[in-house]
Coordinates of C-alpha atoms and ligand atoms in Angstrom, one line a residue:
A1 CA 126.0 -31.6 163.1
K2 CA 128.8 -30.7 160.7
E3 CA 131.9 -33.0 161.0
G4 CA 135.0 -31.6 162.3
G5 CA 133.3 -28.3 163.0
T6 CA 133.2 -26.6 166.3
T7 CA 129.8 -25.2 165.8
Q8 CA 126.4 -27.4 165.9
Q9 CA 124.4 -26.6 163.2
Y10 CA 120.7 -27.3 162.6
E11 CA 119.9 -29.8 159.9
P12 CA 116.1 -30.7 159.2
Q13 CA 115.0 -34.1 159.3
M14 CA 114.4 -34.7 155.6
E15 CA 113.4 -38.4 155.8
N16 CA 109.9 -37.1 156.5
I17 CA 109.5 -34.6 153.8
P18 CA 108.2 -36.3 150.7
T19 CA 110.4 -35.5 147.5
E20 CA 107.9 -36.7 145.0
P21 CA 104.5 -35.0 144.6
E22 CA 101.9 -37.7 145.5
Q23 CA 100.3 -39.5 142.6
P24 CA 96.4 -40.0 142.4
Q25 CA 95.5 -43.6 142.9
L26 CA 93.0 -43.5 140.0
E27 CA 93.2 -42.5 136.4
V28 CA 91.7 -39.0 136.4
T29 CA 91.0 -37.2 133.5
E30 CA 93.4 -34.3 132.8
L31 CA 91.6 -30.9 133.1
S32 CA 92.9 -28.0 131.4
P33 CA 93.9 -24.8 133.2
E34 CA 90.7 -23.2 132.1
E35 CA 88.5 -26.0 133.1
F36 CA 90.6 -26.2 136.4
A37 CA 90.0 -22.6 137.1
T38 CA 86.1 -22.9 136.2
G39 CA 86.1 -26.0 138.5
K40 CA 87.8 -24.0 141.5
K41 CA 85.3 -21.0 140.9
I42 CA 82.3 -23.2 141.1
F43 CA 83.5 -25.1 144.0
F44 CA 84.4 -21.9 145.9
E45 CA 80.9 -20.4 145.2
R46 CA 78.7 -23.4 145.5
C47 CA 80.4 -26.0 147.4
A48 CA 83.2 -24.6 149.9
G49 CA 80.6 -23.2 152.3
C50 CA 79.6 -26.8 153.5
H51 CA 82.6 -29.0 152.6
G52 CA 85.5 -26.4 153.5
V53 CA 87.9 -25.2 151.1
L54 CA 90.1 -27.7 151.4
R55 CA 87.4 -30.4 151.4
K56 CA 88.0 -31.7 155.0
G57 CA 84.0 -31.7 155.5
A58 CA 81.9 -30.0 158.0
T59 CA 78.1 -29.6 157.3
G60 CA 78.8 -31.3 154.3
P61 CA 80.9 -34.8 154.1
N62 CA 84.6 -35.0 153.5
L63 CA 85.3 -34.8 149.7
E64 CA 89.5 -35.1 149.9
T65 CA 90.8 -37.2 146.8
E66 CA 91.1 -40.5 149.2
R67 CA 87.4 -40.5 149.6
T68 CA 86.2 -39.2 146.2
H69 CA 88.5 -42.0 144.5
E70 CA 86.7 -44.3 146.5
L71 CA 83.4 -43.0 145.4
G72 CA 84.4 -42.5 141.8
F73 CA 83.6 -40.2 139.0
E74 CA 79.6 -41.7 138.3
H75 CA 78.8 -41.6 142.0
L76 CA 80.0 -38.0 142.3
Q77 CA 78.4 -37.2 139.2
A78 CA 74.7 -38.6 140.3
F79 CA 75.2 -37.0 143.7
I80 CA 75.8 -33.6 142.1
T81 CA 73.0 -33.9 139.8
Y82 CA 70.2 -35.3 142.1
G83 CA 71.3 -34.0 145.6
S84 CA 70.5 -36.0 148.9
P85 CA 67.8 -35.7 151.4
A86 CA 70.9 -34.9 154.0
G87 CA 71.0 -31.5 152.4
M88 CA 73.1 -31.8 149.4
P89 CA 71.3 -29.4 146.6
N90 CA 70.2 -31.1 143.4
W91 CA 72.6 -28.8 141.3
G92 CA 71.9 -30.6 138.0
T93 CA 68.4 -31.2 138.3
S94 CA 67.3 -27.9 139.7
G95 CA 69.2 -26.4 136.3
E96 CA 71.8 -24.6 138.4
L97 CA 74.6 -26.3 137.0
T98 CA 74.6 -27.5 133.3
Q99 CA 75.5 -31.2 132.7
E100 CA 78.8 -29.9 131.3
E101 CA 79.4 -28.3 134.8
V102 CA 78.3 -31.4 136.8
D103 CA 80.7 -33.5 134.8
L104 CA 83.5 -30.8 135.2
M105 CA 82.8 -30.8 139.1
A106 CA 82.8 -34.7 139.3
N107 CA 86.1 -34.7 137.6
Y108 CA 87.5 -31.6 139.7
L109 CA 86.9 -33.4 142.9
L110 CA 89.2 -36.4 141.7
H111 CA 92.0 -33.8 141.9
E112 CA 93.8 -32.2 144.8
P113 CA 92.2 -29.3 146.1
P114 CA 94.3 -26.1 145.6
A115 CA 95.1 -24.2 148.7
P116 CA 93.9 -20.5 148.3
P117 CA 96.5 -17.8 149.3
E118 CA 96.8 -16.4 152.7
W119 CA 95.5 -13.0 153.7
G120 CA 97.8 -11.2 156.1
M121 CA 98.0 -7.5 157.1
D122 CA 99.8 -6.5 153.7
K123 CA 96.8 -7.7 151.7
M124 CA 94.1 -6.3 154.2
K125 CA 95.6 -2.9 153.9
E126 CA 95.5 -2.8 150.1
T127 CA 91.7 -3.3 150.3
W128 CA 91.1 -0.7 153.1
E129 CA 89.5 2.4 151.9
V130 CA 87.9 5.3 154.2
F131 CA 85.5 7.2 151.9
V132 CA 84.7 9.5 154.8
E133 CA 87.0 10.1 157.5
P134 CA 85.6 10.3 161.1
E135 CA 86.3 13.8 161.7
N136 CA 84.3 14.8 158.2
R137 CA 81.3 12.9 159.5
V138 CA 78.0 14.7 160.7
T139 CA 77.8 14.7 164.5
E140 CA 74.1 14.2 164.6
P141 CA 71.4 12.4 162.6
K142 CA 70.6 14.8 159.5
N143 CA 67.8 12.9 158.0
D144 CA 64.2 12.0 159.2
L145 CA 64.3 8.3 158.7
P146 CA 63.3 6.1 161.6
L147 CA 66.7 5.0 162.4
D148 CA 65.9 2.6 164.9
N149 CA 63.3 0.9 162.8
L150 CA 64.9 0.5 159.5
F151 CA 66.0 -3.0 158.0
S152 CA 68.9 -3.8 156.3
V153 CA 68.0 -6.4 153.8
T154 CA 70.4 -9.0 152.0
L155 CA 69.9 -9.0 148.3
R156 CA 71.9 -12.0 148.0
D157 CA 72.7 -12.4 144.3
A158 CA 72.7 -8.7 143.6
G159 CA 75.7 -8.1 145.9
E160 CA 73.7 -5.3 147.7
I161 CA 71.5 -4.3 150.7
A162 CA 68.4 -2.6 150.5
L163 CA 67.4 0.0 153.6
I164 CA 63.9 -0.3 154.1
N165 CA 61.6 2.0 156.1
G166 CA 59.9 0.0 158.8
N167 CA 57.3 2.8 159.1
T168 CA 56.5 3.4 155.6
H169 CA 57.7 0.0 153.9
E170 CA 59.5 2.3 151.3
I171 CA 62.7 1.3 150.0
E172 CA 65.1 4.1 151.2
K173 CA 68.4 3.0 149.4
I174 CA 70.1 0.3 147.6
I175 CA 74.0 0.1 148.7
P176 CA 76.2 -2.0 146.8
T177 CA 78.2 -4.3 149.0
G178 CA 80.3 -7.5 149.0
Y179 CA 79.6 -10.6 146.7
A180 CA 76.6 -12.7 147.9
V181 CA 76.3 -10.6 150.9
H182 CA 75.5 -12.7 154.2
I183 CA 74.7 -10.6 157.1
S184 CA 74.3 -7.3 158.7
R185 CA 75.1 -6.1 162.3
M186 CA 74.8 -2.6 164.0
S187 CA 77.3 -0.8 166.1
A188 CA 76.2 -0.7 169.7
S189 CA 75.1 3.1 169.3
G190 CA 73.0 2.2 166.4
R191 CA 74.5 4.6 164.2
Y192 CA 76.6 2.1 161.8
V193 CA 75.5 -0.9 159.7
F194 CA 78.3 -3.4 159.0
V195 CA 77.5 -5.7 156.1
I196 CA 79.8 -8.7 155.2
G197 CA 79.9 -10.4 152.0
R198 CA 80.8 -14.2 151.2
D199 CA 83.8 -12.7 149.4
A200 CA 84.9 -11.5 153.0
R201 CA 84.3 -7.6 152.1
I202 CA 82.9 -5.6 154.9
D203 CA 81.0 -2.2 154.2
M204 CA 80.4 0.1 156.8
I205 CA 77.3 2.4 156.5
D206 CA 76.8 5.4 158.5
L207 CA 72.9 6.2 159.0
W208 CA 73.3 9.8 160.2
P209 CA 74.0 11.7 156.8
E210 CA 71.3 13.1 154.9
E211 CA 71.5 9.9 152.9
P212 CA 72.9 6.7 154.5
T213 CA 76.2 6.5 153.2
K214 CA 79.0 3.9 152.9
V215 CA 81.9 5.3 154.9
A216 CA 84.5 2.6 155.0
T217 CA 85.5 -0.9 153.5
L218 CA 88.1 -3.7 154.0
K219 CA 88.3 -7.1 152.5
I220 CA 89.5 -9.5 155.5
G221 CA 90.1 -12.6 153.4
M222 CA 88.6 -14.6 150.6
E223 CA 85.5 -16.1 152.3
A224 CA 83.6 -15.1 155.1
R225 CA 80.4 -15.3 157.1
S226 CA 80.3 -13.1 160.3
V227 CA 81.0 -9.7 161.5
E228 CA 80.2 -7.9 164.8
T229 CA 80.9 -4.8 167.0
S230 CA 82.3 -4.1 170.6
K231 CA 79.2 -3.6 172.8
M232 CA 80.5 -3.4 176.4
K233 CA 79.9 -0.5 178.5
G234 CA 82.6 2.3 177.3
W235 CA 83.5 0.3 174.4
E236 CA 80.6 1.2 172.0
D237 CA 81.5 1.9 168.5
K238 CA 85.1 1.6 169.2
L239 CA 86.0 -2.0 167.4
A240 CA 84.5 -4.2 165.2
I241 CA 85.6 -7.9 164.5
A242 CA 85.0 -10.1 161.4
G243 CA 85.4 -13.9 161.1
A244 CA 86.6 -15.6 157.9
Y245 CA 86.2 -18.9 156.4
W246 CA 89.3 -18.6 154.3
P247 CA 92.0 -18.3 155.7
P248 CA 90.7 -19.4 159.0
Q249 CA 91.4 -16.3 160.8
Y250 CA 89.5 -13.7 162.7
V251 CA 90.2 -9.6 162.4
I252 CA 89.8 -7.0 164.9
M253 CA 89.5 -3.6 163.4
D254 CA 88.8 0.1 164.3
G255 CA 85.2 0.6 164.9
Q256 CA 85.3 3.8 163.2
T257 CA 87.4 3.4 160.2
L258 CA 87.5 -0.6 159.5
E259 CA 91.4 -0.3 160.2
P260 CA 92.6 -3.9 160.6
K261 CA 94.3 -3.8 163.9
K262 CA 95.1 -7.6 165.0
I263 CA 94.6 -11.0 163.0
V264 CA 94.5 -14.0 164.7
S265 CA 94.9 -17.6 162.8
T266 CA 92.5 -20.2 164.3
R267 CA 94.3 -23.2 162.8
G268 CA 95.0 -25.7 165.4
M269 CA 94.0 -28.7 167.5
L270 CA 90.6 -30.4 167.3
Y271 CA 89.1 -29.8 171.0
D272 CA 88.7 -33.6 171.5
E273 CA 91.2 -35.5 169.5
Q274 CA 94.0 -32.9 169.7
T275 CA 95.1 -33.4 166.0
F276 CA 95.4 -30.7 163.8
H277 CA 93.2 -29.1 161.7
P278 CA 94.2 -26.7 158.7
E279 CA 91.0 -24.9 158.2
P280 CA 89.1 -24.3 161.2
R281 CA 86.6 -21.7 160.0
V282 CA 85.2 -18.8 162.1
A283 CA 81.2 -19.3 162.4
S284 CA 78.9 -16.9 164.4
I285 CA 80.5 -14.2 166.3
L286 CA 78.7 -12.4 169.2
S287 CA 79.5 -9.5 171.6
S288 CA 79.5 -10.1 175.3
H289 CA 77.5 -7.6 177.5
Y290 CA 79.3 -9.1 180.5
N291 CA 82.8 -8.7 179.7
P292 CA 84.8 -6.5 177.3
E293 CA 84.9 -9.6 175.0
F294 CA 83.9 -11.0 171.7
I295 CA 82.3 -14.6 171.5
V296 CA 84.2 -16.3 168.6
N297 CA 83.0 -19.7 167.3
V298 CA 85.5 -22.1 165.6
K299 CA 83.6 -24.3 163.6
E300 CA 85.6 -27.4 163.0
T301 CA 88.0 -27.5 166.1
G302 CA 84.9 -27.1 168.3
K303 CA 86.2 -24.2 170.3
V304 CA 84.5 -21.2 171.7
L305 CA 86.9 -18.3 172.0
L306 CA 86.2 -15.5 174.4
V307 CA 88.6 -12.6 173.3
D308 CA 89.2 -9.9 175.4
Y309 CA 89.6 -6.8 173.4
T310 CA 91.0 -4.3 175.9
N311 CA 94.7 -5.0 174.8
L312 CA 95.3 -5.9 171.3
D313 CA 99.0 -6.0 172.1
A314 CA 98.8 -8.6 174.7
L315 CA 95.6 -10.5 173.8
K316 CA 93.9 -12.6 176.3
T317 CA 91.8 -15.4 175.2
T318 CA 89.6 -17.8 176.9
E319 CA 89.6 -20.9 174.7
I320 CA 86.2 -23.2 175.7
D321 CA 86.2 -26.7 174.6
A322 CA 82.6 -27.0 173.2
E323 CA 81.6 -29.3 170.6
R324 CA 82.8 -29.7 166.9
F325 CA 80.9 -28.0 163.8
L326 CA 79.8 -24.8 165.8
H327 CA 77.6 -22.9 163.4
D328 CA 75.0 -20.2 164.4
G329 CA 73.6 -19.0 167.7
G330 CA 72.4 -16.1 170.1
L331 CA 72.0 -15.0 173.8
D332 CA 69.4 -15.8 176.2
S333 CA 67.0 -13.2 177.3
S334 CA 69.3 -12.0 180.0
G335 CA 72.2 -11.5 177.8
R336 CA 74.4 -13.9 179.8
Y337 CA 74.3 -17.3 178.4
F338 CA 75.2 -18.0 174.8
L339 CA 73.7 -20.7 173.1
V340 CA 75.3 -22.1 169.9
A341 CA 74.6 -25.0 167.6
A342 CA 77.0 -27.5 166.8
N343 CA 75.0 -28.5 163.7
A344 CA 76.6 -31.5 162.7
R345 CA 76.5 -32.9 166.1
D346 CA 72.7 -32.4 166.7
K347 CA 73.7 -30.6 169.8
V348 CA 73.7 -27.0 171.4
A349 CA 76.6 -26.0 173.6
I350 CA 75.8 -23.3 176.3
I351 CA 78.5 -20.8 177.4
D352 CA 78.0 -18.8 180.6
T353 CA 79.6 -15.3 179.2
K354 CA 80.1 -13.9 182.7
E355 CA 81.9 -16.7 184.2
R356 CA 83.5 -17.8 181.1
K357 CA 82.8 -21.3 181.2
L358 CA 80.7 -24.1 179.6
V359 CA 77.4 -24.8 181.3
N360 CA 76.1 -27.9 179.4
I361 CA 76.0 -29.5 176.1
V362 CA 72.6 -31.0 175.0
E363 CA 71.3 -33.0 172.4
T364 CA 68.3 -31.1 170.7
G365 CA 67.4 -32.9 167.3
I366 CA 68.9 -33.4 164.0
K367 CA 71.1 -30.1 162.6
P368 CA 69.8 -27.6 165.0
H369 CA 70.0 -24.3 163.1
P370 CA 68.7 -21.4 165.2
G371 CA 70.0 -18.1 163.5
R372 CA 70.2 -16.2 166.7
G373 CA 67.4 -18.5 168.2
A374 CA 64.0 -17.2 169.9
N375 CA 63.6 -16.2 173.6
F376 CA 60.3 -16.5 175.3
V377 CA 58.8 -17.3 178.6
H378 CA 57.3 -20.7 178.4
P379 CA 53.9 -21.1 180.2
E380 CA 55.4 -23.9 182.4
F381 CA 59.2 -23.8 182.4
G382 CA 59.6 -19.9 182.4
P383 CA 62.3 -18.3 180.3
V384 CA 63.4 -20.6 177.3
W385 CA 65.6 -20.2 173.9
A386 CA 64.6 -22.2 171.3
T387 CA 65.9 -23.7 168.0
S388 CA 64.5 -25.4 164.9
H389 CA 66.3 -28.1 162.9
L390 CA 67.3 -28.6 159.6
G391 CA 67.1 -32.4 159.6
D392 CA 63.8 -33.1 161.5
P393 CA 60.5 -30.9 162.0
T394 CA 61.1 -30.4 165.9
I395 CA 61.4 -27.0 167.7
A396 CA 63.4 -27.5 171.2
M397 CA 63.2 -25.4 173.9
I398 CA 66.0 -24.9 176.5
G399 CA 65.5 -23.4 179.7
T400 CA 67.5 -20.2 180.4
D401 CA 66.5 -19.2 184.1
P402 CA 68.8 -20.8 186.5
E403 CA 67.5 -18.7 189.5
G404 CA 63.6 -18.9 189.1
H405 CA 63.6 -22.6 187.4
P406 CA 67.0 -24.4 188.6
D407 CA 65.8 -27.6 187.9
K408 CA 64.8 -26.7 184.4
A409 CA 67.9 -24.6 183.4
F410 CA 70.3 -25.7 180.4
K411 CA 68.2 -28.5 179.8
V412 CA 65.9 -29.3 176.9
V413 CA 62.3 -28.9 178.6
D414 CA 60.2 -29.3 175.7
V415 CA 60.0 -30.6 172.3
I416 CA 57.1 -29.7 169.7
D417 CA 56.6 -30.7 165.9
G418 CA 56.7 -27.8 163.4
Q419 CA 55.5 -28.6 159.8
G420 CA 58.8 -30.0 158.7
G421 CA 62.4 -30.3 158.5
G422 CA 64.7 -27.9 156.5
S423 CA 64.0 -25.0 159.1
L424 CA 66.6 -22.6 159.1
F425 CA 65.2 -19.5 161.4
I426 CA 62.8 -19.2 164.2
K427 CA 61.8 -15.7 165.6
T428 CA 59.5 -14.3 168.3
H429 CA 59.5 -10.7 170.0
P430 CA 59.1 -9.7 173.6
E431 CA 55.8 -7.9 172.7
S432 CA 54.5 -11.0 170.9
S433 CA 53.2 -14.3 171.7
N434 CA 53.5 -15.6 168.4
L435 CA 56.6 -18.0 167.5
W436 CA 57.6 -18.3 163.4
V437 CA 59.2 -21.1 162.4
D438 CA 60.3 -21.1 158.7
T439 CA 61.2 -24.3 156.5
P440 CA 63.0 -22.8 153.4
L441 CA 65.1 -26.0 152.9
N442 CA 62.1 -28.4 153.1
S443 CA 61.8 -30.4 149.8
M444 CA 58.0 -30.0 149.6
E445 CA 56.7 -26.7 147.8
E446 CA 53.9 -26.3 150.4
M447 CA 56.5 -26.2 153.0
Y448 CA 59.2 -24.2 151.6
Q449 CA 56.7 -21.7 150.6
S450 CA 54.9 -21.0 153.9
V451 CA 55.5 -20.6 157.4
A452 CA 54.2 -22.2 160.5
V453 CA 53.3 -20.0 163.7
F454 CA 52.7 -21.2 167.1
D455 CA 50.7 -19.4 170.1
I456 CA 53.5 -19.4 172.9
N457 CA 51.0 -19.6 175.5
N458 CA 49.4 -22.9 174.1
L459 CA 52.5 -24.7 172.4
D460 CA 50.6 -28.0 172.5
A461 CA 47.7 -26.7 170.4
G462 CA 49.7 -27.1 167.1
F463 CA 50.6 -24.6 164.5
E464 CA 49.0 -22.5 162.0
V465 CA 50.3 -22.2 158.4
L466 CA 50.3 -19.0 156.4
P467 CA 50.6 -19.4 152.6
I468 CA 53.4 -16.4 152.5
A469 CA 54.5 -17.1 149.0
E470 CA 51.0 -17.2 147.7
W471 CA 50.5 -13.9 149.4
A472 CA 53.5 -12.3 147.5
D473 CA 51.8 -13.1 144.0
V474 CA 55.2 -13.0 142.3
G475 CA 54.7 -15.7 139.6
E476 CA 57.1 -18.5 138.7
G477 CA 59.9 -19.7 140.8
P478 CA 60.8 -21.5 143.9
K479 CA 59.8 -18.7 146.0
R480 CA 61.2 -20.0 149.1
V481 CA 60.1 -18.3 152.5
V482 CA 62.9 -17.5 154.6
Q483 CA 63.8 -15.6 158.0
P484 CA 61.1 -14.2 160.0
E485 CA 62.2 -10.5 161.2
Y486 CA 60.1 -8.3 163.7
N487 CA 60.0 -4.5 163.5
K488 CA 60.9 -2.7 166.6
A489 CA 57.5 -2.5 168.0
G490 CA 57.0 -6.1 167.8
D491 CA 53.7 -5.7 166.0
E492 CA 54.8 -6.9 162.5
V493 CA 56.9 -9.7 161.2
W494 CA 58.5 -9.4 157.9
F495 CA 59.5 -12.6 155.4
S496 CA 61.5 -12.8 152.5
V497 CA 60.1 -14.6 149.4
W498 CA 63.4 -15.6 148.0
N499 CA 63.2 -16.4 144.4
G500 CA 65.7 -16.8 141.5
K501 CA 68.0 -14.1 140.3
E502 CA 66.1 -13.7 137.3
Q503 CA 62.8 -13.9 138.8
K504 CA 60.3 -11.8 141.0
S505 CA 61.2 -11.6 144.6
A506 CA 59.4 -9.9 147.5
I507 CA 58.9 -9.0 151.2
V508 CA 55.9 -9.9 153.1
V509 CA 55.0 -8.1 156.0
V510 CA 52.3 -9.8 158.4
D511 CA 50.5 -8.1 161.2
D512 CA 51.6 -10.3 164.2
K513 CA 48.4 -9.8 166.2
T514 CA 45.9 -11.1 163.8
R515 CA 48.4 -13.1 161.6
T516 CA 46.9 -11.4 158.3
L517 CA 48.7 -9.8 155.5
K518 CA 49.8 -6.2 155.8
K519 CA 51.8 -5.5 152.9
V520 CA 53.9 -6.8 150.1
I521 CA 57.0 -4.9 149.2
K522 CA 57.6 -5.5 145.5
D523 CA 60.4 -3.8 143.6
P524 CA 62.5 -4.7 140.5
R525 CA 65.4 -3.7 142.8
L526 CA 64.5 -6.4 145.3
I527 CA 66.7 -9.3 144.0
T528 CA 66.7 -12.5 145.9
P529 CA 66.3 -11.0 149.4
T530 CA 67.1 -13.4 152.3
G531 CA 68.3 -11.9 155.7
K532 CA 66.7 -9.0 157.0
F533 CA 68.0 -7.1 160.1
N534 CA 66.0 -4.6 162.1
T535 CA 68.3 -1.8 163.3
Y536 CA 66.8 -1.9 166.9
N537 CA 66.4 -5.4 167.4
T538 CA 70.0 -6.1 165.8
Q539 CA 71.5 -3.3 168.0
N540 CA 70.1 -4.6 171.2
D541 CA 70.1 -8.5 170.5
V542 CA 66.2 -8.6 170.7
Y543 CA 65.2 -12.1 169.4
Ligands
DHE601 FE1 74.1 -18.2 156.6 C1 74.0 -16.4 159.5 C2 77.2 -19.4 157.4 C3 74.2 -20.4 153.9 C4 71.3 -16.8 155.3 N1 75.3 -18.1 158.3 C5 75.0 -17.0 159.3 C6 76.3 -17.6 160.2 C7 77.0 -18.2 159.8 C8 76.5 -18.5 158.4 C9 78.4 -18.7 160.2 C10 76.3 -16.8 161.6 C11 76.9 -15.4 161.4 C12 76.9 -14.7 163.0 O1 75.7 -14.8 163.6 O2 77.7 -14.2 163.2 N2 75.4 -19.6 155.7 C13 76.7 -19.9 156.4 C14 77.1 -21.1 155.6 O3 78.3 -21.8 155.8 C15 76.2 -21.6 154.6 C16 75.5 -22.9 155.4 C17 76.7 -22.1 153.2 C18 77.1 -21.0 152.4 O4 77.8 -21.2 151.4 O5 77.2 -19.6 152.9 C19 75.0 -20.6 154.7 N3 73.0 -18.6 155.0 C20 73.1 -19.6 154.1 C21 72.1 -19.4 152.9 O6 72.0 -20.2 151.7 C22 71.0 -18.2 153.5 C23 69.6 -19.0 153.7 C24 70.7 -17.2 152.3 C25 71.9 -16.2 152.1 O7 71.7 -15.1 152.1 O8 73.1 -16.7 151.8 C26 71.7 -17.9 154.6 N4 73.0 -17.1 157.2 C27 71.9 -16.4 156.7 C28 71.1 -15.3 157.7 C29 71.9 -15.3 158.9 C30 73.1 -16.3 158.5 C31 69.8 -14.7 157.1 C32 71.6 -14.5 159.8 C33 70.6 -15.0 160.7 C34 70.3 -13.9 162.1 O9 69.1 -13.9 162.2 O10 71.2 -13.6 162.7

């Protein structure tokens, strides 16, 4: 308070605010501004996905200076060069980083991480463009493409998607999108494809004109992975949502134009310790079919947010404490229950989207990574949802039928062994009795270049291995076989043969019933294909 004054004035408590910048405890080699900029770029592109921009750790360990100084330059250099069996890539020995770059990165990690800028409405609006206004769009489909059986294929390192015809296997169009594009999702009507890049750029593609055309774009931050649309009855094609890794926030947009409407920060308290986290990233987002809500998974704080989108000016959110390090997940076959992997905790959390509550958290195996998972009827335990694992060879099945099989509901009811760890995606289809499990991050060539397939009606009989990469016959390269995806009918399953950027990649189409090769889609334009999203299956959450 001011002495002798009549008004009480607020004075901040200065003693807690450091006046000197914190000194590093270790002698670190100075980096020139150019070197620092290169380190920042490489970290952002290669490392931030697992370790976080502020390096607090999630899928990968904490790399704040307190820890990196303890580890020291040589340890960091070796780790970056050789990787680790726990999932750290071998950036040096794989040739993806040069010796010089490895040294630079080891050094860079000894310096404080720079915080990238914020990204509010002003910046978002600067990046927002509508190429075709809704009133200028066609009112019915003007092409003869099978709009319910197209595949939107991520061409990761080209920053593009390929629209491939599911009936003819022809590439219909290549469309430029954001950098290192991640996923595609459909609008509820099936008319629009939404694509999000790692650089947080969303592109909205209209499938109805003579040629599918990009109608709007928006950049919602600096780094992102998820996009989804409103699917509740009455809200079809009305809204879209995207979640960012940096800044940690989600954005609700107009579903026709991508106009950003509402930005919500996810910074806040860890669900259990209730201490502050500056970078709780938004991982998967799904749309509820039971309430007009988005299901938003906040990775580091371990919260599932059910965001009611009916009134954006008075946003109502149900915040469910689940488990830390939420990543990817999907709905059960009824669409009511949402199952999400807390991968660094070896668990799956199950949410009842109708009653808005946590049903259970179950331990499944080491680092579950389901993608959206696989739903099928287990011969003994009834309807189940299954996940494979990054850290072990198992496939875990969770009962999802509380009415018909109450004693098995929301528990792990069966575990079988696949061919190895390093699995990212698992898939089946209501019309199929096959369960496909990929292993693209396994360290053994024969495993990451092939896929395992189980007969759902005879799970204990083990699996058959199909040499997908060999079938693709694309020559040199790692040729990782990734992400099974079905066509609409459920009689074909597609695999990406993911090769280096300068090498030949392909899509391999397998006849589901006979498990034999049906077609190899090869084209110089198919650069690093990874995710594939069938329009009908994605629109209707069929997996
Ligand atoms: Fe993905 C989904 C994050 C690396 C291919 N990925 C997701 C989702 C998240 C995510 C949060 C869920 C989105 C949703 O449902 O809303 N992915 C991350 C990462 O943080 C990570 C580990 C590291 C990074 O830096 O990005 C990562 N992902 C990869 C890859 O390296 C993959 C294999 C190849 C690629 O294209 O980058 C890859 N991620 C995919 C695919 C999906 C996905 C194909 C969608 C699967 C589905 O069936 O829905």
